[in-house]
Short mmCIF file of C-alpha atoms (C1' of nucleotides) in Angstrom, two decimals:
data_model
loop_
_atom_site.label_atom_id
_atom_site.label_comp_id
_atom_site.label_asym_id
_atom_site.label_seq_id
_atom_site.Cartn_x
_atom_site.Cartn_y
_atom_site.Cartn_z
CA MET A 1 44.29 54.32 0.80
CA ALA A 2 42.37 55.00 4.43
CA GLN A 3 45.82 56.72 5.33
CA LYS A 4 45.27 59.18 2.61
CA PRO A 5 44.49 62.50 3.65
CA SER A 6 40.84 63.70 2.68
CA ILE A 7 38.54 67.18 2.39
CA PRO A 8 35.33 67.09 4.13
CA LYS A 9 32.27 66.05 2.11
CA GLY A 10 30.93 68.59 -0.59
CA THR A 11 33.98 70.71 -0.80
CA ARG A 12 36.68 70.48 -3.75
CA ASP A 13 40.09 71.31 -4.55
CA PHE A 14 41.05 73.51 -7.52
CA SER A 15 44.15 72.65 -9.81
CA PRO A 16 46.09 75.28 -11.67
CA VAL A 17 44.19 74.30 -14.69
CA GLU A 18 40.71 74.53 -12.91
CA MET A 19 41.67 77.92 -11.28
CA VAL A 20 42.87 79.52 -14.89
CA LYS A 21 39.51 78.54 -15.94
CA ARG A 22 37.72 79.71 -12.73
CA ASN A 23 39.35 82.92 -12.95
CA TYR A 24 38.31 83.46 -16.51
CA ILE A 25 34.71 83.62 -15.22
CA PHE A 26 35.24 85.29 -12.32
CA ASP A 27 37.38 87.99 -14.26
CA THR A 28 34.51 88.04 -16.70
CA ILE A 29 31.61 88.82 -14.15
CA LYS A 30 34.11 91.38 -12.53
CA GLU A 31 34.65 93.48 -15.66
CA VAL A 32 30.77 93.50 -16.61
CA PHE A 33 30.27 94.66 -12.77
CA GLN A 34 32.50 97.48 -12.89
CA LEU A 35 31.14 98.50 -16.14
CA TYR A 36 28.01 99.34 -14.30
CA GLY A 37 29.55 101.06 -11.83
CA PHE A 38 29.85 98.53 -8.90
CA MET A 39 32.37 98.48 -6.22
CA PRO A 40 33.74 95.35 -4.48
CA ILE A 41 33.32 94.50 -0.89
CA GLU A 42 34.30 91.52 1.34
CA THR A 43 32.86 90.06 4.29
CA PRO A 44 34.15 87.46 7.31
CA SER A 45 33.31 83.93 6.43
CA MET A 46 31.92 83.76 9.76
CA GLU A 47 28.90 85.77 11.07
CA ASN A 48 27.54 85.94 14.43
CA LEU A 49 24.57 83.35 14.37
CA SER A 50 21.94 85.88 15.54
CA THR A 51 22.76 87.67 11.84
CA LEU A 52 22.38 84.36 10.04
CA MET A 53 19.38 82.56 11.82
CA GLY A 54 15.85 83.04 10.43
CA LYS A 55 17.09 84.95 7.64
CA TYR A 56 16.44 81.79 5.38
CA GLY A 57 13.41 79.91 6.53
CA GLU A 58 13.30 77.09 8.54
CA GLU A 59 14.78 74.81 6.10
CA GLY A 60 17.98 77.52 5.98
CA ASP A 61 18.35 77.28 9.49
CA LYS A 62 19.30 73.79 9.45
CA LEU A 63 21.64 74.16 6.56
CA LEU A 64 23.95 76.41 8.43
CA PHE A 65 27.28 75.76 9.10
CA LYS A 66 27.50 76.19 12.97
CA VAL A 67 31.09 76.96 14.54
CA LEU A 68 31.65 75.72 17.85
CA ASN A 69 32.67 78.17 20.71
CA SER A 70 36.38 78.30 21.18
CA GLY A 71 37.67 77.16 24.97
CA ASP A 72 35.75 74.92 27.42
CA PHE A 73 32.42 75.38 25.61
CA LEU A 74 30.54 72.62 27.85
CA SER A 75 31.43 74.44 30.91
CA LYS A 76 28.22 76.64 31.04
CA ILE A 77 25.90 73.73 30.18
CA ASN A 78 24.46 71.56 32.97
CA GLU A 79 23.64 67.82 33.15
CA ASP A 80 20.04 68.19 32.80
CA GLN A 81 20.56 70.31 29.51
CA ILE A 82 22.75 67.46 27.92
CA ARG A 83 20.44 64.85 29.00
CA GLU A 84 17.19 66.65 27.19
CA LYS A 85 18.92 65.76 24.03
CA ASN A 86 17.29 69.19 22.44
CA SER A 87 19.96 70.03 19.90
CA VAL A 88 18.33 73.03 18.74
CA LYS A 89 18.59 74.66 22.43
CA LEU A 90 21.63 73.04 22.85
CA THR A 91 23.37 74.67 20.04
CA THR A 92 22.43 78.22 20.67
CA LYS A 93 24.51 77.29 24.20
CA ILE A 94 27.61 76.21 22.48
CA SER A 95 27.75 77.85 19.09
CA GLU A 96 27.38 81.64 18.22
CA LYS A 97 29.01 81.91 15.17
CA GLY A 98 28.39 80.47 11.61
CA LEU A 99 29.56 80.38 8.22
CA ARG A 100 27.82 82.56 5.77
CA TYR A 101 25.09 80.66 4.12
CA ASP A 102 24.93 83.77 1.02
CA LEU A 103 26.31 86.98 0.52
CA THR A 104 23.04 88.90 0.67
CA VAL A 105 22.18 88.67 4.24
CA PRO A 106 26.03 89.74 5.41
CA PHE A 107 25.55 92.68 3.16
CA ALA A 108 22.52 94.00 4.66
CA ARG A 109 24.40 93.50 7.88
CA TYR A 110 27.07 95.39 6.60
CA VAL A 111 24.87 98.09 5.01
CA VAL A 112 23.23 98.65 8.48
CA GLN A 113 26.57 98.77 10.25
CA HIS A 114 28.25 101.06 8.15
CA ARG A 115 25.38 103.06 7.33
CA ASN A 116 26.94 106.59 8.10
CA GLU A 117 29.90 105.71 5.80
CA ILE A 118 27.96 104.56 2.89
CA ASP A 119 26.69 106.87 0.16
CA PHE A 120 23.25 105.68 -1.35
CA PRO A 121 22.33 104.11 -3.45
CA PHE A 122 25.05 101.86 -2.68
CA LYS A 123 26.16 99.71 -5.65
CA ARG A 124 28.49 97.00 -4.48
CA TYR A 125 29.52 93.24 -5.74
CA GLN A 126 31.20 90.63 -4.03
CA ILE A 127 32.56 87.58 -4.70
CA GLN A 128 33.34 85.10 -1.78
CA PRO A 129 32.72 81.58 -1.08
CA VAL A 130 29.43 80.55 0.95
CA TRP A 131 28.51 77.21 2.88
CA ARG A 132 25.31 75.15 2.95
CA ALA A 133 25.16 71.90 4.82
CA ASP A 134 23.06 69.97 2.41
CA ARG A 135 23.68 66.98 0.69
CA PRO A 136 25.86 67.09 -2.48
CA GLN A 137 24.48 66.56 -5.80
CA LYS A 138 24.43 67.31 -9.23
CA GLY A 139 25.43 71.18 -9.33
CA ARG A 140 25.50 71.32 -5.59
CA TYR A 141 28.40 71.60 -3.04
CA ARG A 142 28.97 72.55 0.30
CA GLU A 143 31.24 75.13 -0.16
CA PHE A 144 30.69 77.19 -3.28
CA PHE A 145 31.34 80.60 -4.65
CA GLN A 146 28.87 83.16 -5.40
CA CYS A 147 29.28 86.70 -7.26
CA ASP A 148 26.58 88.82 -6.01
CA VAL A 149 25.55 92.42 -7.34
CA ASP A 150 23.39 94.34 -5.64
CA VAL A 151 22.08 97.91 -5.13
CA ILE A 152 20.91 99.34 -2.12
CA GLY A 153 18.78 102.46 -1.22
CA SER A 154 16.89 103.01 -4.56
CA ASN A 155 13.28 101.93 -5.35
CA SER A 156 13.96 102.50 -9.23
CA LEU A 157 12.88 99.50 -11.44
CA LEU A 158 15.88 101.25 -13.38
CA ASN A 159 17.96 99.24 -10.90
CA GLU A 160 16.32 95.88 -12.14
CA VAL A 161 16.65 96.55 -15.34
CA GLU A 162 20.75 97.14 -15.36
CA LEU A 163 20.59 93.61 -13.53
CA ILE A 164 19.14 92.13 -16.61
CA GLN A 165 21.45 94.11 -18.84
CA ILE A 166 24.36 92.68 -16.62
CA VAL A 167 23.12 89.40 -16.82
CA ASP A 168 22.86 89.94 -20.78
CA GLN A 169 26.20 91.10 -21.03
CA VAL A 170 27.93 88.51 -19.07
CA TYR A 171 26.36 85.87 -20.71
CA LYS A 172 26.91 87.28 -23.71
CA ARG A 173 30.61 87.41 -22.98
CA LEU A 174 30.67 83.77 -21.82
CA GLN A 175 29.23 82.75 -24.81
CA LEU A 176 26.19 80.78 -23.46
CA ASN A 177 22.85 80.89 -24.41
CA VAL A 178 20.42 81.79 -21.26
CA VAL A 179 17.17 82.98 -20.72
CA VAL A 180 16.02 85.19 -18.09
CA LYS A 181 13.00 84.31 -16.20
CA LEU A 182 11.23 87.04 -14.71
CA ASN A 183 8.27 87.30 -11.93
CA ASN A 184 7.11 89.65 -9.18
CA ARG A 185 6.28 88.67 -5.67
CA LYS A 186 3.53 91.04 -5.69
CA ILE A 187 2.00 89.12 -8.21
CA LEU A 188 2.07 85.92 -6.33
CA ALA A 189 0.54 87.70 -3.34
CA GLY A 190 -1.99 89.10 -5.34
CA ILE A 191 -2.75 85.62 -6.74
CA ALA A 192 -3.13 84.34 -3.13
CA GLU A 193 -5.08 87.13 -2.34
CA ILE A 194 -7.66 86.62 -5.28
CA ILE A 195 -8.16 82.83 -4.57
CA GLY A 196 -8.66 83.81 -0.38
CA GLU A 197 -5.62 81.93 0.42
CA ALA A 198 -3.44 85.17 1.38
CA GLU A 199 -1.87 83.23 4.34
CA LYS A 200 -0.92 80.10 2.27
CA ILE A 201 1.26 82.34 -0.10
CA VAL A 202 4.69 80.53 0.67
CA ASP A 203 2.97 77.00 0.14
CA ILE A 204 1.32 77.94 -2.93
CA THR A 205 4.16 79.03 -4.67
CA VAL A 206 6.48 76.13 -3.57
CA ALA A 207 4.05 74.19 -4.97
CA ILE A 208 3.31 76.11 -8.24
CA ASP A 209 7.40 76.37 -8.85
CA LYS A 210 7.51 72.69 -9.49
CA LEU A 211 5.06 73.11 -12.41
CA ASP A 212 7.29 72.38 -15.13
CA LYS A 213 8.90 69.64 -12.94
CA ILE A 214 6.12 67.46 -11.74
CA GLY A 215 3.06 68.55 -13.64
CA LEU A 216 -0.18 70.24 -13.09
CA GLU A 217 -2.01 67.48 -11.36
CA ASN A 218 1.10 66.80 -8.89
CA VAL A 219 0.99 70.53 -8.18
CA ASN A 220 -2.70 70.27 -7.48
CA LYS A 221 -2.41 67.35 -5.34
CA GLU A 222 0.54 69.11 -3.37
CA LEU A 223 -1.76 72.00 -3.03
CA VAL A 224 -4.41 69.80 -1.61
CA ASP A 225 -1.83 68.44 0.90
CA LYS A 226 -1.06 71.78 2.24
CA GLY A 227 -4.86 72.55 3.17
CA ILE A 228 -5.64 74.64 -0.12
CA SER A 229 -9.44 74.57 -0.61
CA GLN A 230 -10.61 72.87 -3.83
CA GLU A 231 -12.31 76.29 -4.75
CA ALA A 232 -9.20 78.00 -4.53
CA ILE A 233 -7.08 75.63 -6.42
CA ASP A 234 -9.84 75.88 -9.05
CA THR A 235 -9.57 79.46 -9.28
CA LEU A 236 -5.79 79.36 -9.47
CA GLN A 237 -5.97 76.72 -12.96
CA PRO A 238 -6.44 79.83 -15.39
CA ILE A 239 -3.44 81.70 -13.65
CA ILE A 240 -0.75 79.55 -13.36
CA LEU A 241 -1.54 78.21 -17.06
CA LEU A 242 -1.54 81.74 -18.70
CA SER A 243 0.43 81.12 -21.74
CA GLY A 244 1.11 83.85 -25.04
CA SER A 245 3.98 86.41 -25.26
CA ASN A 246 4.80 88.94 -22.17
CA SER A 247 2.45 91.52 -23.01
CA GLU A 248 -0.54 88.99 -23.39
CA LYS A 249 0.26 87.40 -20.01
CA LEU A 250 0.19 90.61 -18.29
CA ALA A 251 -3.23 91.52 -20.04
CA LYS A 252 -4.73 88.41 -19.13
CA LEU A 253 -3.49 88.84 -15.47
CA LYS A 254 -4.87 92.38 -15.52
CA GLU A 255 -8.20 91.11 -15.63
CA LEU A 256 -7.67 88.49 -13.25
CA LEU A 257 -6.02 90.16 -10.54
CA PHE A 258 -8.01 93.68 -10.78
CA ALA A 259 -9.46 93.40 -7.43
CA SER A 260 -6.04 92.93 -5.82
CA GLU A 261 -3.89 95.82 -4.98
CA ILE A 262 -1.00 94.25 -4.40
CA GLY A 263 -1.30 92.06 -7.43
CA MET A 264 -2.07 95.25 -10.31
CA LYS A 265 1.28 96.88 -8.01
CA GLY A 266 3.16 93.76 -9.39
CA ILE A 267 1.99 93.83 -12.66
CA GLU A 268 2.51 97.57 -13.25
CA GLU A 269 6.22 97.02 -11.77
CA LEU A 270 6.82 94.41 -14.59
CA GLU A 271 5.42 96.54 -17.13
CA THR A 272 7.63 99.29 -16.26
CA VAL A 273 10.76 96.91 -16.84
CA PHE A 274 9.40 95.57 -19.98
CA THR A 275 9.06 98.94 -21.40
CA TYR A 276 12.42 99.80 -20.27
CA LEU A 277 14.29 96.79 -21.74
CA SER A 278 12.66 97.83 -25.13
CA GLN A 279 13.86 101.06 -24.90
CA LEU A 280 17.45 100.13 -24.19
CA ASP A 281 17.34 97.27 -26.84
CA VAL A 282 18.05 94.46 -24.77
CA GLN A 283 18.70 91.64 -26.60
CA ILE A 284 18.45 88.56 -24.02
CA GLU A 285 15.21 86.53 -23.75
CA VAL A 286 13.00 87.83 -21.11
CA GLU A 287 10.22 85.47 -20.35
CA LEU A 288 7.51 86.47 -17.60
CA ASP A 289 7.01 82.98 -15.83
CA LEU A 290 4.56 83.05 -13.19
CA THR A 291 5.71 79.82 -11.50
CA LEU A 292 9.01 81.22 -10.47
CA ALA A 293 8.69 81.55 -6.86
CA ARG A 294 12.15 81.08 -5.27
CA GLY A 295 12.14 79.90 -1.40
CA LEU A 296 13.84 82.87 0.04
CA ASN A 297 11.24 84.58 1.75
CA TYR A 298 12.74 87.90 1.90
CA TYR A 299 12.24 88.88 -1.50
CA THR A 300 9.10 91.49 -2.00
CA GLY A 301 9.31 92.65 -5.54
CA ALA A 302 10.88 91.44 -8.58
CA ILE A 303 12.13 87.83 -8.80
CA PHE A 304 14.93 86.85 -11.31
CA GLU A 305 16.03 83.30 -12.48
CA VAL A 306 18.39 82.62 -15.30
CA LYS A 307 18.76 79.40 -16.73
CA SER A 308 20.76 77.78 -19.69
CA LYS A 309 19.04 76.71 -22.97
CA ASP A 310 21.79 74.30 -23.80
CA MET A 311 21.44 72.01 -20.60
CA GLU A 312 19.25 70.72 -18.03
CA PHE A 313 20.09 72.31 -14.93
CA GLY A 314 19.35 74.35 -12.00
CA SER A 315 19.30 78.06 -12.11
CA ILE A 316 22.65 79.50 -12.81
CA THR A 317 21.69 83.17 -11.40
CA GLY A 318 19.01 84.21 -9.56
CA GLY A 319 17.89 87.01 -7.08
CA GLY A 320 15.14 89.71 -6.36
CA ARG A 321 14.19 92.58 -4.83
CA TYR A 322 14.01 92.67 -1.13
CA ASP A 323 12.34 95.92 0.57
CA ASP A 324 13.29 95.24 4.27
CA LEU A 325 16.28 93.04 4.75
CA THR A 326 18.15 95.79 6.42
CA GLY A 327 14.90 96.53 8.61
CA ILE A 328 15.58 93.26 10.55
CA PHE A 329 19.18 94.87 11.59
CA GLY A 330 17.43 98.19 12.62
CA LEU A 331 17.62 100.12 9.54
CA LYS A 332 13.91 100.70 8.17
CA ASP A 333 12.56 101.93 4.52
CA VAL A 334 16.03 101.12 2.77
CA SER A 335 15.08 98.89 -0.33
CA GLY A 336 17.57 96.56 -2.22
CA VAL A 337 17.89 94.50 -5.32
CA GLY A 338 20.44 92.21 -6.52
CA ILE A 339 21.28 88.94 -8.35
CA SER A 340 23.90 86.25 -7.75
CA PHE A 341 25.94 84.44 -9.99
CA GLY A 342 26.55 80.87 -9.35
CA ALA A 343 30.07 80.28 -10.41
CA ASP A 344 30.61 76.68 -10.10
CA ARG A 345 27.23 76.10 -12.20
CA ILE A 346 28.86 78.38 -14.79
CA TYR A 347 31.86 76.41 -14.69
CA ASP A 348 29.90 73.10 -14.99
CA VAL A 349 27.88 74.55 -17.92
CA LEU A 350 30.83 76.14 -19.75
CA GLU A 351 32.58 72.91 -19.68
CA GLN A 352 29.98 70.64 -20.63
CA MET A 353 29.27 73.00 -23.89
CA ASP A 354 33.18 73.08 -24.47
CA LYS A 355 33.06 77.01 -24.03
CA PHE A 356 36.08 77.80 -22.22
CA PRO A 357 38.72 79.98 -24.25
CA SER A 358 41.44 77.58 -25.53
CA ASN A 359 44.64 79.75 -24.55
CA THR A 360 43.49 79.85 -21.23
CA GLY A 361 45.79 77.03 -20.40
CA ILE A 362 49.17 78.95 -21.45
CA THR A 363 50.87 80.55 -18.22
CA THR A 364 54.48 80.44 -19.11
CA LYS A 365 55.90 81.56 -22.47
CA VAL A 366 59.42 80.15 -22.18
CA LEU A 367 61.35 77.84 -20.24
CA PHE A 368 65.26 78.06 -20.04
CA ILE A 369 66.71 74.54 -20.05
CA ASN A 370 68.99 74.28 -17.30
CA PHE A 371 72.28 72.74 -18.28
CA GLY A 372 74.48 73.40 -15.40
CA GLU A 373 76.05 76.28 -13.04
CA LYS A 374 78.28 78.23 -15.75
CA GLU A 375 75.26 78.30 -18.20
CA GLU A 376 72.89 79.21 -15.50
CA SER A 377 74.94 82.18 -14.78
CA PHE A 378 74.74 83.00 -18.39
CA CYS A 379 70.83 82.62 -18.37
CA LEU A 380 69.74 84.44 -15.38
CA PRO A 381 70.31 87.82 -16.57
CA ILE A 382 68.59 87.23 -19.60
CA LEU A 383 65.78 85.81 -17.63
CA ALA A 384 65.44 88.74 -15.56
CA LYS A 385 65.37 91.04 -18.76
CA LEU A 386 62.40 88.87 -20.15
CA ARG A 387 60.38 88.95 -17.11
CA ALA A 388 61.29 92.99 -17.05
CA ASN A 389 59.77 93.03 -20.34
CA GLY A 390 56.54 91.38 -19.50
CA ILE A 391 57.07 87.99 -20.46
CA ASN A 392 56.23 85.13 -18.59
CA ALA A 393 59.47 83.13 -18.24
CA GLU A 394 60.99 80.51 -16.28
CA ILE A 395 63.85 78.37 -15.92
CA TYR A 396 64.32 74.74 -14.98
CA PRO A 397 65.44 74.87 -11.34
CA ASP A 398 67.86 71.83 -11.66
CA SER A 399 70.19 70.77 -14.25
CA SER A 400 68.34 67.22 -14.63
CA LYS A 401 68.06 65.25 -17.92
CA MET A 402 67.08 66.81 -20.82
CA LYS A 403 64.36 64.93 -21.48
CA LYS A 404 62.93 65.61 -18.04
CA GLN A 405 63.17 69.37 -18.39
CA MET A 406 61.49 68.97 -22.11
CA THR A 407 58.77 66.84 -20.79
CA TYR A 408 57.96 69.50 -18.22
CA ALA A 409 57.66 72.25 -20.82
CA ASN A 410 55.22 69.62 -22.71
CA ASN A 411 53.09 69.31 -19.89
CA LYS A 412 52.86 72.71 -19.05
CA ASN A 413 52.32 73.75 -22.47
CA ILE A 414 55.09 75.99 -22.74
CA PRO A 415 55.26 77.13 -26.33
CA PHE A 416 59.12 78.04 -26.37
CA VAL A 417 62.37 76.69 -24.73
CA ILE A 418 65.66 78.33 -24.68
CA LEU A 419 68.91 75.94 -25.00
CA VAL A 420 72.26 77.30 -23.79
CA GLY A 421 75.07 74.96 -23.81
CA GLU A 422 78.77 75.36 -23.85
CA SER A 423 78.95 76.71 -27.27
CA GLU A 424 76.13 79.04 -26.94
CA VAL A 425 77.73 80.56 -23.81
CA GLU A 426 80.81 81.04 -25.85
CA GLU A 427 79.00 82.78 -29.12
CA GLY A 428 77.33 84.83 -26.47
CA VAL A 429 73.70 83.78 -28.12
CA VAL A 430 71.06 81.56 -27.21
CA SER A 431 69.00 78.96 -29.10
CA LEU A 432 65.30 79.59 -29.18
CA LYS A 433 63.32 76.09 -30.27
CA ASN A 434 59.46 76.20 -30.84
CA MET A 435 58.05 73.32 -29.27
CA GLU A 436 55.25 72.79 -31.52
CA SER A 437 57.11 73.05 -34.95
CA GLY A 438 60.54 71.98 -33.33
CA ASP A 439 62.22 74.61 -35.18
CA GLN A 440 65.04 76.15 -33.64
CA GLU A 441 67.29 79.45 -34.48
CA LYS A 442 70.03 81.02 -32.79
CA LEU A 443 69.63 84.55 -31.36
CA THR A 444 71.54 87.42 -29.16
CA PRO A 445 69.47 88.33 -26.34
CA ASP A 446 68.36 91.60 -27.35
CA GLN A 447 66.85 89.54 -30.70
CA LEU A 448 65.39 86.89 -28.33
CA ILE A 449 63.44 90.02 -26.19
CA GLU A 450 62.40 91.68 -29.61
CA ARG A 451 61.06 88.37 -31.01
CA LEU A 452 59.20 87.29 -27.64
CA VAL A 453 57.73 90.67 -27.25
CA SER A 454 56.05 90.33 -30.68
CA ILE A 455 54.87 87.02 -30.37
"C1'" G B 1 16.64 65.23 6.88
"C1'" U B 2 14.05 60.48 3.48
"C1'" G B 3 15.56 56.65 -0.39
"C1'" A B 4 19.01 54.78 -3.76
"C1'" U B 5 23.80 54.32 -5.69
"C1'" U B 6 29.58 54.05 -5.59
"C1'" G B 7 34.26 52.68 -3.58
"C1'" U B 8 39.95 47.61 -6.69
"C1'" A B 9 47.40 50.75 -8.60
"C1'" G B 10 48.59 58.03 -9.49
"C1'" C B 11 44.14 58.32 -13.24
"C1'" U B 12 39.96 55.02 -16.14
"C1'" C B 13 38.25 50.64 -14.94
"C1'" A B 14 38.33 44.51 -15.50
"C1'" G B 15 38.14 40.65 -11.62
"C1'" U B 16 33.42 34.31 -13.34
"C1'" U B 17 28.97 30.43 -8.73
"C1'" G B 18 33.91 32.65 -2.29
"C1'" G B 19 39.37 29.00 -3.70
"C1'" U B 20 46.93 29.54 -4.31
"C1'" U B 21 51.36 34.65 -6.07
"C1'" A B 22 44.92 40.73 -7.66
"C1'" G B 23 44.91 42.50 -13.78
"C1'" A B 24 44.58 45.67 -18.18
"C1'" G B 25 45.31 50.69 -20.38
"C1'" C B 26 47.20 55.51 -19.46
"C1'" G B 27 50.42 57.86 -16.50
"C1'" C B 28 55.32 57.43 -13.41
"C1'" U B 29 60.48 55.72 -13.11
"C1'" G B 30 64.76 53.80 -16.07
"C1'" G B 31 66.83 52.40 -21.06
"C1'" A B 32 67.18 52.38 -26.71
"C1'" U B 33 69.11 57.89 -27.43
"C1'" U B 34 75.90 61.41 -22.81
"C1'" G B 35 72.60 68.79 -26.48
"C1'" U B 36 66.41 67.89 -27.64
"C1'" G B 37 60.05 66.79 -25.69
"C1'" G B 38 55.80 64.91 -28.41
"C1'" U B 39 55.92 58.95 -31.95
"C1'" U B 40 58.11 54.07 -31.37
"C1'" C B 41 60.32 49.76 -28.64
"C1'" C B 42 62.11 47.09 -24.05
"C1'" A B 43 62.44 46.91 -18.68
"C1'" G B 44 60.99 48.66 -13.93
"C1'" A B 45 58.52 50.56 -9.85
"C1'" G B 46 53.56 51.00 -7.76
"C1'" G B 47 47.78 47.78 -4.14
"C1'" U B 48 46.54 45.88 3.83
"C1'" C B 49 40.65 45.81 -2.70
"C1'" G B 50 37.69 52.82 1.50
"C1'" C B 51 37.39 51.55 7.19
"C1'" C B 52 35.62 48.46 11.41
"C1'" G B 53 33.73 44.12 12.56
"C1'" G B 54 31.15 39.43 11.47
"C1'" U B 55 30.12 34.40 8.47
"C1'" U B 56 33.61 30.80 6.52
"C1'" C B 57 38.69 25.70 6.23
"C1'" G B 58 38.93 29.89 3.17
"C1'" A B 59 36.52 36.92 1.46
"C1'" G B 60 38.31 41.86 -3.28
"C1'" A B 61 33.78 39.06 -3.99
"C1'" C B 62 28.77 37.19 1.18
"C1'" C B 63 26.62 39.79 6.09
"C1'" G B 64 26.38 44.41 9.59
"C1'" G B 65 28.48 49.27 10.95
"C1'" U B 66 30.52 53.29 9.31
"C1'" C B 67 32.93 57.00 5.82
"C1'" U B 68 32.94 58.58 0.84
"C1'" U B 69 30.93 59.21 -4.45
"C1'" U B 70 27.04 59.80 -7.32
"C1'" C B 71 21.78 60.55 -7.90
"C1'" A B 72 16.41 61.85 -6.63
"C1'" C B 73 12.89 63.84 -2.90
"C1'" C B 74 13.17 68.24 0.12
"C1'" C B 75 15.37 72.77 -0.33
"C1'" C B 76 18.22 75.47 -3.73
"C1'" A B 77 23.44 78.51 -6.48
#
RNA sequence: GUGAUUGUAGCUCAGUUGGUUAGAGCGCUGGAUUGUGGUUCCAGAGGUCGCCGGUUCGAGACCGGUCUUUCACCCCA
């Protein structure tokens, strides 16, 4: 057992059966993306660490996989630096590349780097793996796929609305019941401003984000721990406990935040989005959730999160608007908004709910049983013809025992096998056997093609 | 990063308070069946009990370390 090869913690192999299911998800998502005019790009697995560091907060920096410099990476390090045992400092000297942590930051880098070739607004999608060095857990892997759609170079809230439509379409096609949670960073900023703790906005949002998980009492406790004044916490209570319909919540928020310019801007943005949604008759459930914060601190406007209604799980899709992500790379005043579908979590939900289409398992339609050299040369031209007609077909490569060949067809879920023995070769026909019913009939090659094309 | 948890055949798992040769089901291979799979019956192969060290006359079982699995926290897809 110990000698057996293995793969790193939090990574996975995907079998053919799993790949067929995964591709079903990717294909569905891709189709919808393209329906809305998004085009694909890809970026390298590795980015320069300078591109990645500092974009995901302190926590994110720790979760970056760093790539050791090639060559004698210790040659420039002196004894003192090693003895100091400061990993962070040493890391910058021996590693200058890292695996991408998400697709949004590499995309921002891409946009800045190729700004002269790009027509704005730029709508792209990107489906690639990302890597995070955190501990694996339920629905959490160290290598996982994200499916990102972003539009950059447009401030219009119509983009936010289209993203919600995309979410609606994707999950309709995947037949999953989901709810879209919607919030706006400006409202959160407004709240922080109103209660007089504007600088602590991150601590406040992280705390109230946990409301439905740990309850009001523990949220308040955490706020106290973070040094928020009791007065501010008291002012916060009616805000985080807001209930009712989306429009009721917005109406109450207006009263509470009227003194905050940024807060009112956020409310206005949300109202616009909701107006669009009703005009477009979007059916998906969209809920204004003030406790939705999302850790990534580059978000500046709308924040989205999608949760499965059938299953207790983390979010399966998330995103938001970022006004200045490209600014970090030297391109100012370009706003983007995007969302990311977590393919691996969607897979887990579909699997749990048994919502994968059943026919995705069939790959080969017909298998030629191999009887030997003579029969083989009779079969090969027919096999080529079947393939030319778009029929997935294969021949068993060895003239093994029939039982073994039939079992192969069985295990691979192949619905038909073709038997050609001495007598068939003489008659110039093939025997087509339906593996489900067991029925068998003799057909000429032309009849065979006609039959298989029609099924 | 913190706290738990798991590891025995290809897979899913048994294995008593430490005691000879470590078991089952499924799968696999062969046969019953030399041109017919799924069902049935018979036989067989397959394990340094995650790894390293320790306690003991004796360890799959106890202890320490390490890796791995799963889970919670942190954070997040």
